[in-house]
Coordinates of C-alpha atoms in Angstrom, one line a residue:
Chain R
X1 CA 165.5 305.5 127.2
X2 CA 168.5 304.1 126.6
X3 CA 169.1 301.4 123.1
X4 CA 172.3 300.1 122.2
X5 CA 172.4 297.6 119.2
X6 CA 175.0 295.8 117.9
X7 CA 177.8 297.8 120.2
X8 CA 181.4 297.1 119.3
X9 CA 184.2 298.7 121.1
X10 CA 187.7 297.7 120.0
X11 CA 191.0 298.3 121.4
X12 CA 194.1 298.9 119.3
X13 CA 192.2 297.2 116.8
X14 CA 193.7 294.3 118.1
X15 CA 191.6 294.0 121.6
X16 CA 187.9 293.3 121.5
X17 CA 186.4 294.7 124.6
X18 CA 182.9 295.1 123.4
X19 CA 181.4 292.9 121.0
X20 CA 177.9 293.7 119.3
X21 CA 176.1 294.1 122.3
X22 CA 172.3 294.4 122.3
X23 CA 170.7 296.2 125.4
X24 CA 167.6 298.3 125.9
X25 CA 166.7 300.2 129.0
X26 CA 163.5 301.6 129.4
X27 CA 162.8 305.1 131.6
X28 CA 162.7 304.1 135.4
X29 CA 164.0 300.8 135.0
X30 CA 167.5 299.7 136.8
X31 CA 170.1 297.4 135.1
X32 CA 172.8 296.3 136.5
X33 CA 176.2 295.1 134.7
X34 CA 178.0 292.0 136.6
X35 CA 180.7 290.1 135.1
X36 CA 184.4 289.2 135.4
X37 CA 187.2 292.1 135.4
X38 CA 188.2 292.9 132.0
X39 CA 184.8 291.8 130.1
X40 CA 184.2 294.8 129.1
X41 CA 181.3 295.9 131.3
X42 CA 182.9 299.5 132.3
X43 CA 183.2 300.1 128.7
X44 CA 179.9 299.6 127.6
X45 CA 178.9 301.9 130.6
X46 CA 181.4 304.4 129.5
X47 CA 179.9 304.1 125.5
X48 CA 176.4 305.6 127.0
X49 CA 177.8 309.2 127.7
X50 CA 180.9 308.4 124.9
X51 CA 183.3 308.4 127.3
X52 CA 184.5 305.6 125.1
X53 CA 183.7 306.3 121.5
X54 CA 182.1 302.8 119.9
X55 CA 184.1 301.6 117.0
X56 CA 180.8 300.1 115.8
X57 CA 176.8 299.8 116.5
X58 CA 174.5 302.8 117.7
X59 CA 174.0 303.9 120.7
X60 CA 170.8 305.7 121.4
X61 CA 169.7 307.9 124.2
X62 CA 166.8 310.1 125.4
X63 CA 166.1 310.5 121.2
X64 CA 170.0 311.2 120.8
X65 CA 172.1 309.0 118.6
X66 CA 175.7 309.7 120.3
X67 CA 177.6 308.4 117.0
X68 CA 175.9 310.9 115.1
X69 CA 178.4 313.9 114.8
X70 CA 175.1 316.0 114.6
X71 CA 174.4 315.5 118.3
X72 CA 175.5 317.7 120.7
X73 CA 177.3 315.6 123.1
X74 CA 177.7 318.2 125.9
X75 CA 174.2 318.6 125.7
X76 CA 173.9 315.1 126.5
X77 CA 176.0 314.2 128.6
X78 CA 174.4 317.0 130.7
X79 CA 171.1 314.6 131.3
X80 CA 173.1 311.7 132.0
X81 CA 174.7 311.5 135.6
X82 CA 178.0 309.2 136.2
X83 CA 179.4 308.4 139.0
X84 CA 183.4 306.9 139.1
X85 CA 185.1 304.4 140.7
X86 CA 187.3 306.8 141.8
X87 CA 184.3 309.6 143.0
X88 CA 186.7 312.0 141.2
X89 CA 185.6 315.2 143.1
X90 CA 187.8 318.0 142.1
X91 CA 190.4 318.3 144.9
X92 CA 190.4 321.8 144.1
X93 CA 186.9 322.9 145.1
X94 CA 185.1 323.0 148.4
X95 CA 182.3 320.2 148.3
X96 CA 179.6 323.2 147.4
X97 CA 181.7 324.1 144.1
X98 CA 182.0 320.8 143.1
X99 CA 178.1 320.5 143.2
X100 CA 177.6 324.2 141.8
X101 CA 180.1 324.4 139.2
X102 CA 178.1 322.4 136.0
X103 CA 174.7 323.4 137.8
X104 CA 176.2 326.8 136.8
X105 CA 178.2 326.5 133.7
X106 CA 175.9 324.3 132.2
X107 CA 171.8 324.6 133.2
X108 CA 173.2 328.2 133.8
X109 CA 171.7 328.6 137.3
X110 CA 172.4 331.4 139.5
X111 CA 174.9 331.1 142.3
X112 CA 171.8 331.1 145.2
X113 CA 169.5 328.6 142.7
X114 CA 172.7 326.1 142.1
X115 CA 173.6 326.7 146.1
X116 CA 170.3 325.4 147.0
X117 CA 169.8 322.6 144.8
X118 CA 173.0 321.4 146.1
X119 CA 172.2 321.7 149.8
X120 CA 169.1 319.9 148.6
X121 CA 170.8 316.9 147.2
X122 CA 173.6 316.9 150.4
X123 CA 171.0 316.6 152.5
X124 CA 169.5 313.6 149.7
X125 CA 172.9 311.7 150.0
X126 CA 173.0 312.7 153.9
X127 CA 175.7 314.9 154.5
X128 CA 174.5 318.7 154.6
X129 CA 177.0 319.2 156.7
X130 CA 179.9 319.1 154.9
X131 CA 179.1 321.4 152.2
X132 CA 182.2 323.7 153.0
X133 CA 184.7 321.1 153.1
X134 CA 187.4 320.0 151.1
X135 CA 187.3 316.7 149.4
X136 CA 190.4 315.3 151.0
X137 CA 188.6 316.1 154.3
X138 CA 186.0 313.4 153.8
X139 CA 186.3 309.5 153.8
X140 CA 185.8 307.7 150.9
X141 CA 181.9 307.2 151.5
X142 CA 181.0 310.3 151.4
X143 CA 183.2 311.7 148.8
X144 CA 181.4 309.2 147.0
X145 CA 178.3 310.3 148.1
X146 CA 179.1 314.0 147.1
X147 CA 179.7 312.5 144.0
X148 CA 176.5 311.3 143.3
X149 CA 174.8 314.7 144.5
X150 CA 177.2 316.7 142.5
X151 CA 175.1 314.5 139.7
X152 CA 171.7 314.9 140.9
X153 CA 172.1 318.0 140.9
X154 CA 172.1 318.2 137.2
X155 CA 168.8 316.7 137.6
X156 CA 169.7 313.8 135.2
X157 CA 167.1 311.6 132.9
X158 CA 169.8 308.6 133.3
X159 CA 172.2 307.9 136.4
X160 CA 175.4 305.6 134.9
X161 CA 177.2 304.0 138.0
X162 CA 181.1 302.3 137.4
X163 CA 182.3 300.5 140.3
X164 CA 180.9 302.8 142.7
X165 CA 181.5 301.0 145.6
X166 CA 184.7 299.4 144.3
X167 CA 187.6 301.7 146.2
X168 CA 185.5 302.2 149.1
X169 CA 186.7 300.6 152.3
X170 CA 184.4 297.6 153.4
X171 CA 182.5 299.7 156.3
X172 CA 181.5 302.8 153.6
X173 CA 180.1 300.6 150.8
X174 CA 176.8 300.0 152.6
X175 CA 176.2 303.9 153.2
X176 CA 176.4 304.4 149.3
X177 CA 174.8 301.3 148.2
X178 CA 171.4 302.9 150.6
X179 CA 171.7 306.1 148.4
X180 CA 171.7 304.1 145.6
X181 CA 168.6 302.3 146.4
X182 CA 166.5 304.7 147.4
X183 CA 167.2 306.6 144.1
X184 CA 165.9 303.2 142.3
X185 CA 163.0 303.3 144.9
X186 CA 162.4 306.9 143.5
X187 CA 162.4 305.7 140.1
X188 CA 165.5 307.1 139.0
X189 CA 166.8 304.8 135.6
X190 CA 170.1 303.8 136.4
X191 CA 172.5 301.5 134.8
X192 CA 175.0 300.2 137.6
X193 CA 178.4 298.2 137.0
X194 CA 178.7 296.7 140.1
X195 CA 180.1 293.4 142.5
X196 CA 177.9 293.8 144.7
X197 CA 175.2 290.9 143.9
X198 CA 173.1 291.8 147.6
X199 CA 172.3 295.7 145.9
X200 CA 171.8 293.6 142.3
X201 CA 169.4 291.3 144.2
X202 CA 167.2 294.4 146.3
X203 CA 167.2 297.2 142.9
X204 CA 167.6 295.3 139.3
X205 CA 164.5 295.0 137.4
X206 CA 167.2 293.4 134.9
X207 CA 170.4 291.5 135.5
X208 CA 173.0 291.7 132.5
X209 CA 175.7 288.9 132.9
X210 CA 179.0 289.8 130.5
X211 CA 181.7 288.1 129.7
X212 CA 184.2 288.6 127.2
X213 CA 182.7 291.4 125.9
X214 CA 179.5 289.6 125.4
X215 CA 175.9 289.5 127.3
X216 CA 176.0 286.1 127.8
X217 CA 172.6 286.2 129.6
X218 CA 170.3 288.6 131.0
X219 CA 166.6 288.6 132.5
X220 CA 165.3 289.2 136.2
X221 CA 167.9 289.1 138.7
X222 CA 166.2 286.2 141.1
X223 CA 165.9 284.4 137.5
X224 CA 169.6 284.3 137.2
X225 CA 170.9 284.0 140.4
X226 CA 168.8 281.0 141.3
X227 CA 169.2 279.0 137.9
X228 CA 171.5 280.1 135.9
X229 CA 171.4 278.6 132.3
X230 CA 174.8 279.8 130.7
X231 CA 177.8 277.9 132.3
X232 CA 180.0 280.8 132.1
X233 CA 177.3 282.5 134.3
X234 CA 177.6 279.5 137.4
X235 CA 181.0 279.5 136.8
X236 CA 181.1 283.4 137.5
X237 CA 179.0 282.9 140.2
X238 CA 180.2 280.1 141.7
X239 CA 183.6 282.3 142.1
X240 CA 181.8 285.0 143.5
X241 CA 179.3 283.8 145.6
X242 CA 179.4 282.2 149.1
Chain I
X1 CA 224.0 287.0 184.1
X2 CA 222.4 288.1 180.7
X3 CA 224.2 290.9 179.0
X4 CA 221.6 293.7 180.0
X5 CA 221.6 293.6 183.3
X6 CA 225.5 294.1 183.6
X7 CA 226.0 295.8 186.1
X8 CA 228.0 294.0 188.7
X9 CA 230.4 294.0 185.2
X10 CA 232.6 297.0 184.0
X11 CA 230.3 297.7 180.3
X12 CA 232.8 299.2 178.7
X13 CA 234.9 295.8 179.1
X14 CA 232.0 293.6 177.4
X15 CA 232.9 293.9 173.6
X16 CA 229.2 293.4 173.0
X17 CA 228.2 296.6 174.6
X18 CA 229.0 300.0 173.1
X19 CA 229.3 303.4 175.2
X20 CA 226.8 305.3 172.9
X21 CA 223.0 304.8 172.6
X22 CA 221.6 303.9 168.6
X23 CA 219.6 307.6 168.1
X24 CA 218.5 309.2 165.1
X25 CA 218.3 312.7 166.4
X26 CA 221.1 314.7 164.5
X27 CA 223.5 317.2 166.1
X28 CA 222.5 320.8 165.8
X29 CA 226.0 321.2 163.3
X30 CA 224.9 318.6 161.4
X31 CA 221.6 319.9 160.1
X32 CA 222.4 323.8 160.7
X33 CA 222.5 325.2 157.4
X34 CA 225.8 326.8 156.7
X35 CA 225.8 327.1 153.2
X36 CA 223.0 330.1 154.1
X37 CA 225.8 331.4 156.7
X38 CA 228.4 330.8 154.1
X39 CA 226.7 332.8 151.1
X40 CA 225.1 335.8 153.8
X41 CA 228.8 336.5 155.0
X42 CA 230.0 336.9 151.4
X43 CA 227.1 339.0 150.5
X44 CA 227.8 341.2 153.6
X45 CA 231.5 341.5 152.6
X46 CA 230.2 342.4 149.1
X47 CA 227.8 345.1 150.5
X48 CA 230.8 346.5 153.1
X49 CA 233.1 346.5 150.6
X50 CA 230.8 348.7 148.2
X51 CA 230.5 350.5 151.4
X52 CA 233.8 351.3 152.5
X53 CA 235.9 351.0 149.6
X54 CA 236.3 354.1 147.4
X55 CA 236.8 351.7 143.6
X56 CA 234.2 349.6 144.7
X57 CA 231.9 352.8 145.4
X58 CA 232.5 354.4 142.2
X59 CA 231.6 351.2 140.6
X60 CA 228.5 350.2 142.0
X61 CA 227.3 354.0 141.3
X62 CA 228.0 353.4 137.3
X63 CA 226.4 349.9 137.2
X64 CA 223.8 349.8 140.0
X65 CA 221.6 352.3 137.7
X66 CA 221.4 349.6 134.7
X67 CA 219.2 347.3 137.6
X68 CA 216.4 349.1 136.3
X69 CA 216.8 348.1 132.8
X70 CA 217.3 344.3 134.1
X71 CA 214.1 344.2 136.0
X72 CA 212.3 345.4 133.1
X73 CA 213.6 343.6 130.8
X74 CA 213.1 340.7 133.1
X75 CA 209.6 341.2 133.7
X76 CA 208.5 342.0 130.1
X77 CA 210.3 338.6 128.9
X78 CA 209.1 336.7 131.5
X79 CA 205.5 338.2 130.8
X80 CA 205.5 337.7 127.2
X81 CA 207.5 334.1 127.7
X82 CA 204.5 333.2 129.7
X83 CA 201.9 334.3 127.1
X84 CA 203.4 332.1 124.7
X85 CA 204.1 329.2 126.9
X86 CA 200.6 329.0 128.2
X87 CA 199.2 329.2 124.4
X88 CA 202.1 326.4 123.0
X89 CA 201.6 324.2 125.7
X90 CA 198.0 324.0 125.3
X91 CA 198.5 324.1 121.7
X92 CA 200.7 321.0 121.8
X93 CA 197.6 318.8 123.4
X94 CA 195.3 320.5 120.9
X95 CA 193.0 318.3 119.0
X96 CA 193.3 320.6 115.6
X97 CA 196.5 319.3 113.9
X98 CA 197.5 322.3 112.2
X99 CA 198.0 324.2 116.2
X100 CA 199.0 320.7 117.4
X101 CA 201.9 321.0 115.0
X102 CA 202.4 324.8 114.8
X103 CA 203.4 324.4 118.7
X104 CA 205.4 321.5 118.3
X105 CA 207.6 322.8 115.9
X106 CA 207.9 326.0 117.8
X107 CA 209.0 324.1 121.1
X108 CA 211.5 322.4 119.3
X109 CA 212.9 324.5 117.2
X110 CA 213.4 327.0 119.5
X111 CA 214.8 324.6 122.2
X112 CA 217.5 323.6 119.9
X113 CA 219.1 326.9 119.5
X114 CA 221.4 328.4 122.1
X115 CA 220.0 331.6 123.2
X116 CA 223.6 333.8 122.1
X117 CA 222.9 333.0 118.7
X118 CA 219.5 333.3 118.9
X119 CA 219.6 336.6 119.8
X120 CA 222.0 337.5 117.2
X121 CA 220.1 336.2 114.6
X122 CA 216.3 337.8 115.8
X123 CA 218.4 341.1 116.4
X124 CA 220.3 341.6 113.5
X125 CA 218.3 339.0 111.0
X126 CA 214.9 338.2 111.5
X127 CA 213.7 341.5 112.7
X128 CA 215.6 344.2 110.3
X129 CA 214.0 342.0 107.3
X130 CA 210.1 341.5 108.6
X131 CA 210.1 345.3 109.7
X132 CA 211.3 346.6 106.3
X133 CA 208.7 344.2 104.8
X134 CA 206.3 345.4 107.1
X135 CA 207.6 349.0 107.1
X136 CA 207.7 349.3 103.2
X137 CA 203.6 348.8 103.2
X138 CA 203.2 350.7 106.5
X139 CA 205.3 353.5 105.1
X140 CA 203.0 353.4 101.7
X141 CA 199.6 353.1 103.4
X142 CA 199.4 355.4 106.6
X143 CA 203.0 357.2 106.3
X144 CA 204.1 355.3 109.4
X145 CA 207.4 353.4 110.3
X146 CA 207.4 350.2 112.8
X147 CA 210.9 350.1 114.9
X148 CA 212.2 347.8 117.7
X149 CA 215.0 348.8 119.6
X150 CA 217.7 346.6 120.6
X151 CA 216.8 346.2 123.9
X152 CA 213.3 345.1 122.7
X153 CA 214.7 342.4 119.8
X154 CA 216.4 340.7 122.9
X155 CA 213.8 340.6 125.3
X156 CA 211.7 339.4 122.8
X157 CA 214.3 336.6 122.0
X158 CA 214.5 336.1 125.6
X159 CA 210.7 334.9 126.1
X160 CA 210.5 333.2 122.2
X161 CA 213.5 331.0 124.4
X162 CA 211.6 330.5 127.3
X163 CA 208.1 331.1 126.1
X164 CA 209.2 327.0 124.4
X165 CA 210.5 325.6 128.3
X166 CA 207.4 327.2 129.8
X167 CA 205.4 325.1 127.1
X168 CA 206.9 322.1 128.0
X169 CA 206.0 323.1 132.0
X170 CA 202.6 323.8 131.1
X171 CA 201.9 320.4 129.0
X172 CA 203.5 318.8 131.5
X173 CA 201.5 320.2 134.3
X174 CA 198.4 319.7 132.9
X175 CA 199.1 316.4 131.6
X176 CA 200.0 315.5 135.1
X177 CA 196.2 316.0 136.2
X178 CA 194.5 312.2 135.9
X179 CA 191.9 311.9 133.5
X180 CA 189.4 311.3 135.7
X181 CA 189.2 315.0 136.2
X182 CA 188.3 315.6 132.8
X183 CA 186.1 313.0 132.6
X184 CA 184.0 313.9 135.7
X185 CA 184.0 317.3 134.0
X186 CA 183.2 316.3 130.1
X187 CA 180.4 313.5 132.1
X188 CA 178.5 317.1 133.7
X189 CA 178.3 318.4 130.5
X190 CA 180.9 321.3 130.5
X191 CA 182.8 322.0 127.0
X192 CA 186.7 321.3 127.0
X193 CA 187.4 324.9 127.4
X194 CA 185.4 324.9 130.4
X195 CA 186.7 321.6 131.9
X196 CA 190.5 323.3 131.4
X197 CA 189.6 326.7 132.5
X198 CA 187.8 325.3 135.4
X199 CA 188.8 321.9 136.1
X200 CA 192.4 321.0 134.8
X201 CA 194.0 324.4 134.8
X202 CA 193.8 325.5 138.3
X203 CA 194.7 322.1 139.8
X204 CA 197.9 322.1 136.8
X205 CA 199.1 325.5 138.6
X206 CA 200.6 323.7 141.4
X207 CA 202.8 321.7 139.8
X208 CA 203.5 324.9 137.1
X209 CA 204.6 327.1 139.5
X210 CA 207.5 326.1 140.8
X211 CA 209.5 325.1 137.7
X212 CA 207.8 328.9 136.2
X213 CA 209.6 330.1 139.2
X214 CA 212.8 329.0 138.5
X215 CA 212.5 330.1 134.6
X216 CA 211.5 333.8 136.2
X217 CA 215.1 333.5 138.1
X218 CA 216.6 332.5 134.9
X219 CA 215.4 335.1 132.9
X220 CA 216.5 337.3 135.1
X221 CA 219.9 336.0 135.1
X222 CA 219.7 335.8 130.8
X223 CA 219.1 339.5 130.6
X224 CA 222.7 339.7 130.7
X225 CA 222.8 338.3 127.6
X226 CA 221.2 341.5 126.3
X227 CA 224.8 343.5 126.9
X228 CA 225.7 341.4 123.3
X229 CA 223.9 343.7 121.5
X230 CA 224.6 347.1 123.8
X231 CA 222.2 347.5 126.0
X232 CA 222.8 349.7 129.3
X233 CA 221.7 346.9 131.6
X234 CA 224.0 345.7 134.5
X235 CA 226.1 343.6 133.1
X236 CA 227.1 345.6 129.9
X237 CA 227.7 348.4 132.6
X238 CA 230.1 346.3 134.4
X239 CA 232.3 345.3 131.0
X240 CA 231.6 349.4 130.1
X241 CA 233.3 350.1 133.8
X242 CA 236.0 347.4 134.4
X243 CA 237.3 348.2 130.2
X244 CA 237.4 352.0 130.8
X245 CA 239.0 352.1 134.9
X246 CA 240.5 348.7 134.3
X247 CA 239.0 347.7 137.8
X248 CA 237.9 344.4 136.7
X249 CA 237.6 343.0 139.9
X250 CA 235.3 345.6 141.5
X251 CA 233.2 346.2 138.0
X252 CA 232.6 341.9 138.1
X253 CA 232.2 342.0 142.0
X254 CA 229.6 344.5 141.9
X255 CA 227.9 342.9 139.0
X256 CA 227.5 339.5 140.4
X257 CA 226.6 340.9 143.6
X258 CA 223.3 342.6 142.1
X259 CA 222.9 339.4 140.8
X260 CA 223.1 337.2 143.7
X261 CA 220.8 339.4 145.9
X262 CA 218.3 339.6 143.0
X263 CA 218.4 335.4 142.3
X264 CA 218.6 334.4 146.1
X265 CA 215.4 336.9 147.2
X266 CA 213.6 335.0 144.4
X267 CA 214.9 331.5 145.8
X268 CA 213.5 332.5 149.4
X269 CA 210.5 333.8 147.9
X270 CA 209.8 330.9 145.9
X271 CA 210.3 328.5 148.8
X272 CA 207.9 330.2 150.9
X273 CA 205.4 329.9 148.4
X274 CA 206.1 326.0 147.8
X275 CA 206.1 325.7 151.4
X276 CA 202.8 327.3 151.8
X277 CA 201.3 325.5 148.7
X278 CA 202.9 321.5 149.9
X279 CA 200.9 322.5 153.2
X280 CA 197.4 323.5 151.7
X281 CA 197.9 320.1 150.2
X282 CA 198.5 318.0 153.4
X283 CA 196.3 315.1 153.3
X284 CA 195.1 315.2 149.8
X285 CA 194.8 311.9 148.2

């Protein structure tokens, strides 16, 4: 589904924040991103819908080389679903137009067909209810959450995650982390940066461990948690972990 | 005894007691507006004057027409002036270097130049030569002549001025959007144009209006400018009036009095509408 080889993302050409990074995700499976701030895991998530344009490597998805100037990124980035750190819901739009606006301009739905997969995918994430609010109206959980629908509703091949958890006050994060795992349990092939080892441990099929820009190990998540082999790795987790 | 409970004590006596209690709750004269009360009593001196006063009649009946040349003139600038700031100021944050730098040198050229001479030099320069170019084929091909009057050469000058300051309000306001909202628009798939049109755009227009509204105000108060080259708006009514009667204090009176009722509606207008727009936003993050 998704191939990335030899991925190099630099900075200023000065600041190496990706450095030939080798990763393949297959359809259905879920990989999740851990490692230190600033080593460069955002950015590799952010190279899969060329957010971030690589400076070197390939990056392939769904059949689509991204780097290619023949591909149609739009078309894309359409079939791959990301959700932010910061949800960013447009402030501007009830929570209905923020989940029928692509569905509309993009797949070219009608206004009833986009209405209705939206009220769908609320009622996925949990909160039919607030389809006529504003975004500043809801707490951080479930703008987040409206977020992710606003995705679904795209009816993505690929779900890219950054942080999604990471602004959320401590009593939201579990409400979003259950949407996220039941979209694994549904098969959905996800790529998640995340801190939260507990969701790592329940959804990865594969645990990627980066640090300076590197994948300095990767394999099941039990694997790596229980017996690390890198020291960088224990030492990461050895921060992190209680 | 502690110092609160003094009162077998005269208080005043006890240096560490004042007579007053801390507050932060203002007088009514000290948050009463009287500059309002100060300008509305001149106004209403203005308007009894023009009232009561026989000069002051006779001169708001020879200017007070030219108001309809000033609104026009005002609203045709300001129209056109927004026209070209919406295109330069998306032009500037272009991705094509040619319109990148087209608007660029636009916005700074024109900011550079004081509008008097400006409008001088579009009026009696610029325009006379490109319509005689243009007029020369037009004239060979279809028999036809292009003209601008004067009044039009300065409105025209008027929004090239402020068709560059709306640019900058426009880049401004939609640079002020994070990029976040782009990228949750690019990451759905929608084009750029779409992601402005539908994204940045509408949330840019609340931090666009209010500066625009103040340019509209200016405008207004620049058409005067357009009595340099003749035209019959107010203020070249009032120099026409106070140079033929001599009355230069009622001619100027009169003049600034149109004036002030026109630019302090707007002012009221415009804070009813940032009023209304800062409380939609209450409790947006």
């Amino acid at each position: 589904m998704i191939t990335l080889s030899g991925l190099t993302k630099t900075f200023d050409r000065t600041i190496h924040a990706v450095r030939d990074v080798d990763l393949h995700i297959d359809e259905g499976e879920v990989v999740v991103i851990v490692g230190p701030s600033g080593s460069g895991k955002s950015t590799i998530l952010r190279c899969i819908n060329l957010l971030e344009i690589p400076t070197g490597g390939t990056v392939l998805v769904d059949g689509f080389e991204l780097t290619d100037t023949a591909t149609d990124i739009d078309h894309v980035r359409a079939e791959v679903g990301m959700v932010f750190q910061q949800f960013n819901l447009f402030p501007h739009l009830t929570v209905m137009e923020n989940i029928t606006l692509a569905q509309r301009k993009v797949r070219g739905r009608s206004r009833a067909e986009a209405q209705d997969m939206a009220v769908r995918q609320l009622t996925r994430v949990g909160i039919p209810e607030k389809a006529d609010a504003y975004p500043r109206q809801l707490s951080g959980g479930q703008q987040q959450r409206v977020a992710i629908a606003r995705s679904l509703a795209m009816e993505p091949r690929v779900m890219l995650f950054d942080e999604p958890t990471s602004a959320l006050d401590p009593e939201m994060v579990k409400e979003v982390l259950d949407v996220m795992l039941e979209l694994a349990a549904e098969g959905m092939t996800m790529v998640v940066v995340t801190h939260e080892m507990g969701f790592a441990r329940a959804a990865a099929d594969h645990l990627v461990f980066i640090d300076e820009g590197e994948i300095v190990e990767s394999g099941p998540p039990e694997e790596i948690f229980s017996n690390p082999t890198h020291e960088r790795t224990r030492a990461f987790f050895d921060k992190i972990l209680y | 005894m502690t110092q609160n409970q003094g009162t077998e004590t005269d208080q005043t006596a006890d240096p560490r007691r004042g007579t007053h209690r801390v507050t932060d709750e203002r007088p009514w004269w000290d948050t009463f507006p009287w500059w309002g009360a100060i300008i509305a009593s001149i106004l209403l001196w203005m308007a009894s004057q023009i009232a009561t006063n026989e000069d002051y009649e006779l001169a708001w009946d020879r200017i007070a027409p030219g108001l309809r040349l000033t609104v026009t003139a005002t609203l045709q600038a300001f129209a056109i002036a927004l026209v070209l700031g919406l295109i330069a100021g998306i032009g500037q944050l272009s991705r094509n270097v040619l319109l990148r730098n087209i608007a660029r040198t636009y916005v700074e050229f024109i900011r550079g130049i004081p509008i008097l001479p400006l409008i001088f030099t579009v009026a009696l320069i610029v325009v006379p030569e490109t319509t005689d170019l243009v007029n020369n084929r037009l004239n060979d091909w279809f028999g036809w002549e292009f003209k601008l009057s004067f009044q039009m050469r300065a409105t025209v000058t008027l929004a090239l001025i402020y068709g560059a300051y709306m640019a900058e309000i426009f880049r401004g306001g939609i640079q002020s959007i994070p990029p976040g909202q782009t990228e949750a628009g690019r990451s759905l798939g929608l084009t750029r144009r779409q992601t402005m049109n539908s994204v940045v755009l509408p949330q840019a227009m609340r931090a666009i209006i209010p500066p625009l509204g103040n340019d509209f105000i200016a405008i207004l108060k620049d058409t005067s400018l357009l009595s340099v080259l003749g035209v019959l708006e107010i203020t070249q009514r009032g120099r026409q009036f106070s140079a033929s009667t001599f009355k230069f204090r009622e001619g100027y009176f009169v003049v600034s009095f149109i004036y002030l009722v026109l630019t302090l509606s707007l002012s009221i207008l415009l804070g009813v509408l940032e009023r209304r727009m800062t409380r939609d936003r209450k409790g947006e993050r």
